[in-house]
mmCIF file of C-alpha atoms in Angstrom:
data_model
loop_
_atom_site.group_PDB
_atom_site.id
_atom_site.type_symbol
_atom_site.label_atom_id
_atom_site.label_comp_id
_atom_site.label_asym_id
_atom_site.label_seq_id
_atom_site.Cartn_x
_atom_site.Cartn_y
_atom_site.Cartn_z
ATOM 1 C CA GLU M 112 -20.785 -13.550 6.638
ATOM 2 C CA ALA M 113 -22.821 -12.196 9.504
ATOM 3 C CA LEU M 114 -23.731 -9.053 7.574
ATOM 4 C CA SER M 115 -24.744 -11.075 4.505
ATOM 5 C CA GLY M 116 -26.784 -13.403 6.654
ATOM 6 C CA VAL M 117 -28.748 -10.600 8.266
ATOM 7 C CA LEU M 118 -29.242 -8.788 4.949
ATOM 8 C CA SER M 119 -30.762 -11.906 3.400
ATOM 9 C CA SER M 120 -32.969 -12.625 6.415
ATOM 10 C CA ASP M 121 -36.210 -11.097 7.608
ATOM 11 C CA ASP M 122 -34.073 -8.618 9.568
ATOM 12 C CA GLY M 123 -32.564 -7.148 6.374
ATOM 13 C CA PRO M 124 -34.902 -4.122 6.346
ATOM 14 C CA ALA M 125 -34.000 -3.390 9.985
ATOM 15 C CA LEU M 126 -30.306 -3.389 9.062
ATOM 16 C CA HIS M 127 -30.998 -0.950 6.220
ATOM 17 C CA ALA M 128 -32.932 1.252 8.664
ATOM 18 C CA MET M 129 -30.032 1.132 11.128
ATOM 19 C CA TYR M 130 -27.655 2.279 8.375
ATOM 20 C CA SER M 131 -29.980 5.141 7.473
ATOM 21 C CA GLU M 132 -30.894 6.226 10.989
ATOM 22 C CA TRP M 133 -28.028 5.399 13.358
ATOM 23 C CA SER M 134 -25.061 7.649 12.736
ATOM 24 C CA SER M 135 -22.632 5.488 14.698
ATOM 25 C CA PHE M 136 -23.607 2.364 12.732
ATOM 26 C CA LYS M 137 -23.426 4.278 9.440
ATOM 27 C CA THR M 138 -19.968 5.580 10.354
ATOM 28 C CA THR M 139 -18.763 2.068 11.174
ATOM 29 C CA ILE M 140 -20.060 0.647 7.886
ATOM 30 C CA ASP M 141 -18.633 3.604 5.949
ATOM 31 C CA LEU M 142 -15.215 2.988 7.535
ATOM 32 C CA VAL M 143 -15.387 -0.683 6.593
ATOM 33 C CA GLU M 144 -16.319 0.390 3.073
ATOM 34 C CA MET M 145 -13.299 2.725 2.948
ATOM 35 C CA VAL M 146 -10.942 -0.037 4.126
ATOM 36 C CA LEU M 147 -12.355 -2.383 1.488
ATOM 37 C CA ALA M 148 -11.962 0.287 -1.191
ATOM 38 C CA LYS M 149 -8.347 0.905 -0.224
ATOM 39 C CA SER M 150 -7.372 -2.751 -0.014
ATOM 40 C CA GLU M 151 -6.323 -4.693 -3.092
ATOM 41 C CA PRO M 152 -6.612 -8.465 -2.890
ATOM 42 C CA GLU M 153 -4.895 -8.802 -6.267
ATOM 43 C CA ILE M 154 -1.783 -7.119 -4.872
ATOM 44 C CA ALA M 155 -1.802 -9.615 -2.025
ATOM 45 C CA ARG M 156 -2.034 -12.375 -4.625
ATOM 46 C CA ILE M 157 1.149 -11.070 -6.267
ATOM 47 C CA TYR M 158 3.052 -11.455 -3.002
ATOM 48 C CA GLU M 159 1.482 -14.868 -2.526
ATOM 49 C CA ASP M 160 2.368 -16.048 -6.037
ATOM 50 C CA GLN M 161 5.970 -14.908 -5.620
ATOM 51 C CA LEU M 162 6.667 -15.862 -2.035
ATOM 52 C CA VAL M 163 4.291 -18.491 -0.662
ATOM 53 C CA SER M 164 4.625 -22.220 -1.219
ATOM 54 C CA ASP M 165 2.953 -23.659 1.881
ATOM 55 C CA PRO M 166 -0.423 -25.162 0.848
ATOM 56 C CA GLU M 167 -2.131 -24.067 4.075
ATOM 57 C CA ALA M 168 -0.918 -20.508 3.634
ATOM 58 C CA LEU M 169 -2.097 -20.534 0.010
ATOM 59 C CA GLU M 170 -5.525 -21.730 1.145
ATOM 60 C CA LEU M 171 -5.611 -18.991 3.786
ATOM 61 C CA GLY M 172 -4.926 -16.400 1.080
ATOM 62 C CA LYS M 173 -7.826 -17.741 -0.978
ATOM 63 C CA GLU M 174 -10.115 -17.651 2.059
ATOM 64 C CA ILE M 175 -9.135 -14.053 2.857
ATOM 65 C CA ARG M 176 -9.889 -13.000 -0.740
ATOM 66 C CA ARG M 177 -13.262 -14.813 -0.602
ATOM 67 C CA THR M 178 -14.113 -13.091 2.672
ATOM 68 C CA HIS M 179 -13.073 -9.732 1.212
ATOM 69 C CA ALA M 180 -15.312 -10.254 -1.838
ATOM 70 C CA ASN M 181 -18.268 -11.382 0.291
ATOM 71 C CA THR M 182 -17.860 -8.447 2.668
ATOM 72 C CA GLU M 183 -17.626 -6.050 -0.267
ATOM 73 C CA LYS M 184 -20.846 -7.458 -1.720
ATOM 74 C CA ALA M 185 -22.669 -7.139 1.617
ATOM 75 C CA VAL M 186 -21.460 -3.571 2.202
ATOM 76 C CA LEU M 187 -22.518 -2.551 -1.307
ATOM 77 C CA GLU M 188 -25.939 -4.068 -0.715
ATOM 78 C CA LEU M 189 -26.315 -2.313 2.623
ATOM 79 C CA THR M 190 -25.125 1.088 1.412
ATOM 80 C CA GLY M 191 -26.911 0.916 -1.921
ATOM 81 C CA HIS M 192 -23.680 1.775 -3.731
ATOM 82 C CA LYS M 193 -22.683 0.278 -7.057
ATOM 83 C CA THR M 194 -18.964 0.679 -6.286
ATOM 84 C CA LEU M 195 -17.097 1.023 -3.007
ATOM 85 C CA SER M 196 -16.947 4.551 -1.610
ATOM 86 C CA GLU M 197 -18.625 5.968 -4.699
ATOM 87 C CA ASP M 198 -19.854 8.884 -2.610
ATOM 88 C CA ASN M 199 -16.358 9.757 -1.372
ATOM 89 C CA ALA M 200 -14.807 11.743 -4.232
ATOM 90 C CA ARG M 201 -11.796 12.763 -2.165
ATOM 91 C CA LEU M 202 -10.904 9.154 -1.362
ATOM 92 C CA LEU M 203 -11.428 8.009 -4.944
ATOM 93 C CA ARG M 204 -9.278 10.853 -6.279
ATOM 94 C CA GLY M 205 -6.534 10.091 -3.771
ATOM 95 C CA MET M 206 -6.548 6.421 -4.687
ATOM 96 C CA SER M 207 -6.514 7.168 -8.417
ATOM 97 C CA VAL M 208 -3.362 9.225 -7.923
ATOM 98 C CA ARG M 209 -1.745 6.882 -5.384
ATOM 99 C CA ASN M 210 -2.465 3.412 -6.728
ATOM 100 C CA PRO M 211 -0.403 3.455 -9.923
ATOM 101 C CA TYR M 212 2.702 4.286 -7.878
ATOM 102 C CA VAL M 213 2.042 2.119 -4.838
ATOM 103 C CA ASP M 214 0.991 -0.860 -6.951
ATOM 104 C CA CYS M 215 4.297 -0.719 -8.834
ATOM 105 C CA LEU M 216 6.186 -0.494 -5.549
ATOM 106 C CA ASN M 217 4.316 -3.553 -4.259
ATOM 107 C CA VAL M 218 5.206 -5.583 -7.340
ATOM 108 C CA LEU M 219 8.815 -4.447 -7.053
ATOM 109 C CA GLN M 220 8.861 -5.285 -3.348
ATOM 110 C CA ALA M 221 7.642 -8.832 -3.961
ATOM 111 C CA GLU M 222 10.408 -9.316 -6.532
ATOM 112 C CA ILE M 223 13.048 -7.900 -4.168
ATOM 113 C CA LEU M 224 11.880 -10.233 -1.397
ATOM 114 C CA LEU M 225 12.054 -13.182 -3.771
ATOM 115 C CA ARG M 226 15.603 -12.287 -4.815
ATOM 116 C CA LEU M 227 16.662 -11.840 -1.194
ATOM 117 C CA ARG M 228 15.263 -15.245 -0.298
ATOM 118 C CA ARG M 229 17.182 -16.838 -3.149
ATOM 119 C CA LEU M 230 20.403 -15.317 -1.792
ATOM 120 C CA GLU M 231 19.831 -16.227 1.875
ATOM 121 C CA ASP M 232 22.268 -19.128 1.971
ATOM 122 C CA VAL M 233 24.562 -18.007 -0.842
ATOM 123 C CA GLU M 234 28.076 -17.015 0.221
ATOM 124 C CA GLY M 235 29.953 -14.154 -1.434
ATOM 125 C CA LYS M 236 26.907 -12.135 -2.457
ATOM 126 C CA GLU M 237 27.022 -9.616 0.389
ATOM 127 C CA GLU M 238 27.123 -6.576 -1.913
ATOM 128 C CA GLU M 239 24.080 -7.781 -3.848
ATOM 129 C CA LYS M 240 22.269 -8.624 -0.581
ATOM 130 C CA LYS M 241 23.023 -5.120 0.705
ATOM 131 C CA ARG M 242 21.707 -3.469 -2.475
ATOM 132 C CA LEU M 243 18.553 -5.585 -2.348
ATOM 133 C CA THR M 244 18.068 -4.901 1.368
ATOM 134 C CA ASP M 245 18.449 -1.158 0.719
ATOM 135 C CA ALA M 246 15.945 -1.406 -2.141
ATOM 136 C CA LEU M 247 13.566 -3.314 0.127
ATOM 137 C CA MET M 248 13.755 -0.621 2.810
ATOM 138 C CA ILE M 249 13.119 2.088 0.215
ATOM 139 C CA SER M 250 10.129 0.178 -1.177
ATOM 140 C CA ILE M 251 8.728 -0.357 2.334
ATOM 141 C CA ASN M 252 9.041 3.357 3.034
ATOM 142 C CA GLY M 253 7.430 4.215 -0.310
ATOM 143 C CA VAL M 254 4.479 1.888 0.223
ATOM 144 C CA ALA M 255 4.003 3.101 3.800
ATOM 145 C CA ASN M 256 3.992 6.734 2.690
ATOM 146 C CA GLY M 257 1.672 5.987 -0.208
ATOM 147 C CA MET M 258 -0.785 4.108 2.000
ATOM 148 C CA LYS M 259 -1.375 7.003 4.357
ATOM 149 C CA ASN M 260 -5.044 7.696 4.833
ATOM 150 C CA THR M 261 -6.283 9.236 1.596
ATOM 151 C CA GLY M 262 -9.803 9.937 2.754
#
């Protein structure tokens, strides 16, 4: 919000000059841009749809996605890019290879968590709980390895 506010104010040109001329500011904005490019609000929504029922938590998820979209818009305006990290071919290539696998693991993980929750208070399902817990640990490890810095 702060970035958008300054960009739309009389100080907008000064912010553009800072991005062009101050290497430390440019680096900070470029890192924010990379984090935005690597994050996927729609994946978060999958977890939310599967696992969240609390209205306040659902509203928080919506607010986080709004903030993400607004920040993305402001960063694109400041950098002059049409898409996030468009000038970082290595990052984009890494994400294009990684995302199809990690996205599937995220969807699978949300389903595993849902199934584990359904079995929490069910007696006599220890073997199924163990298999699901093992699958959860494998999916966590897979997502963590896939999310290593790709740029």
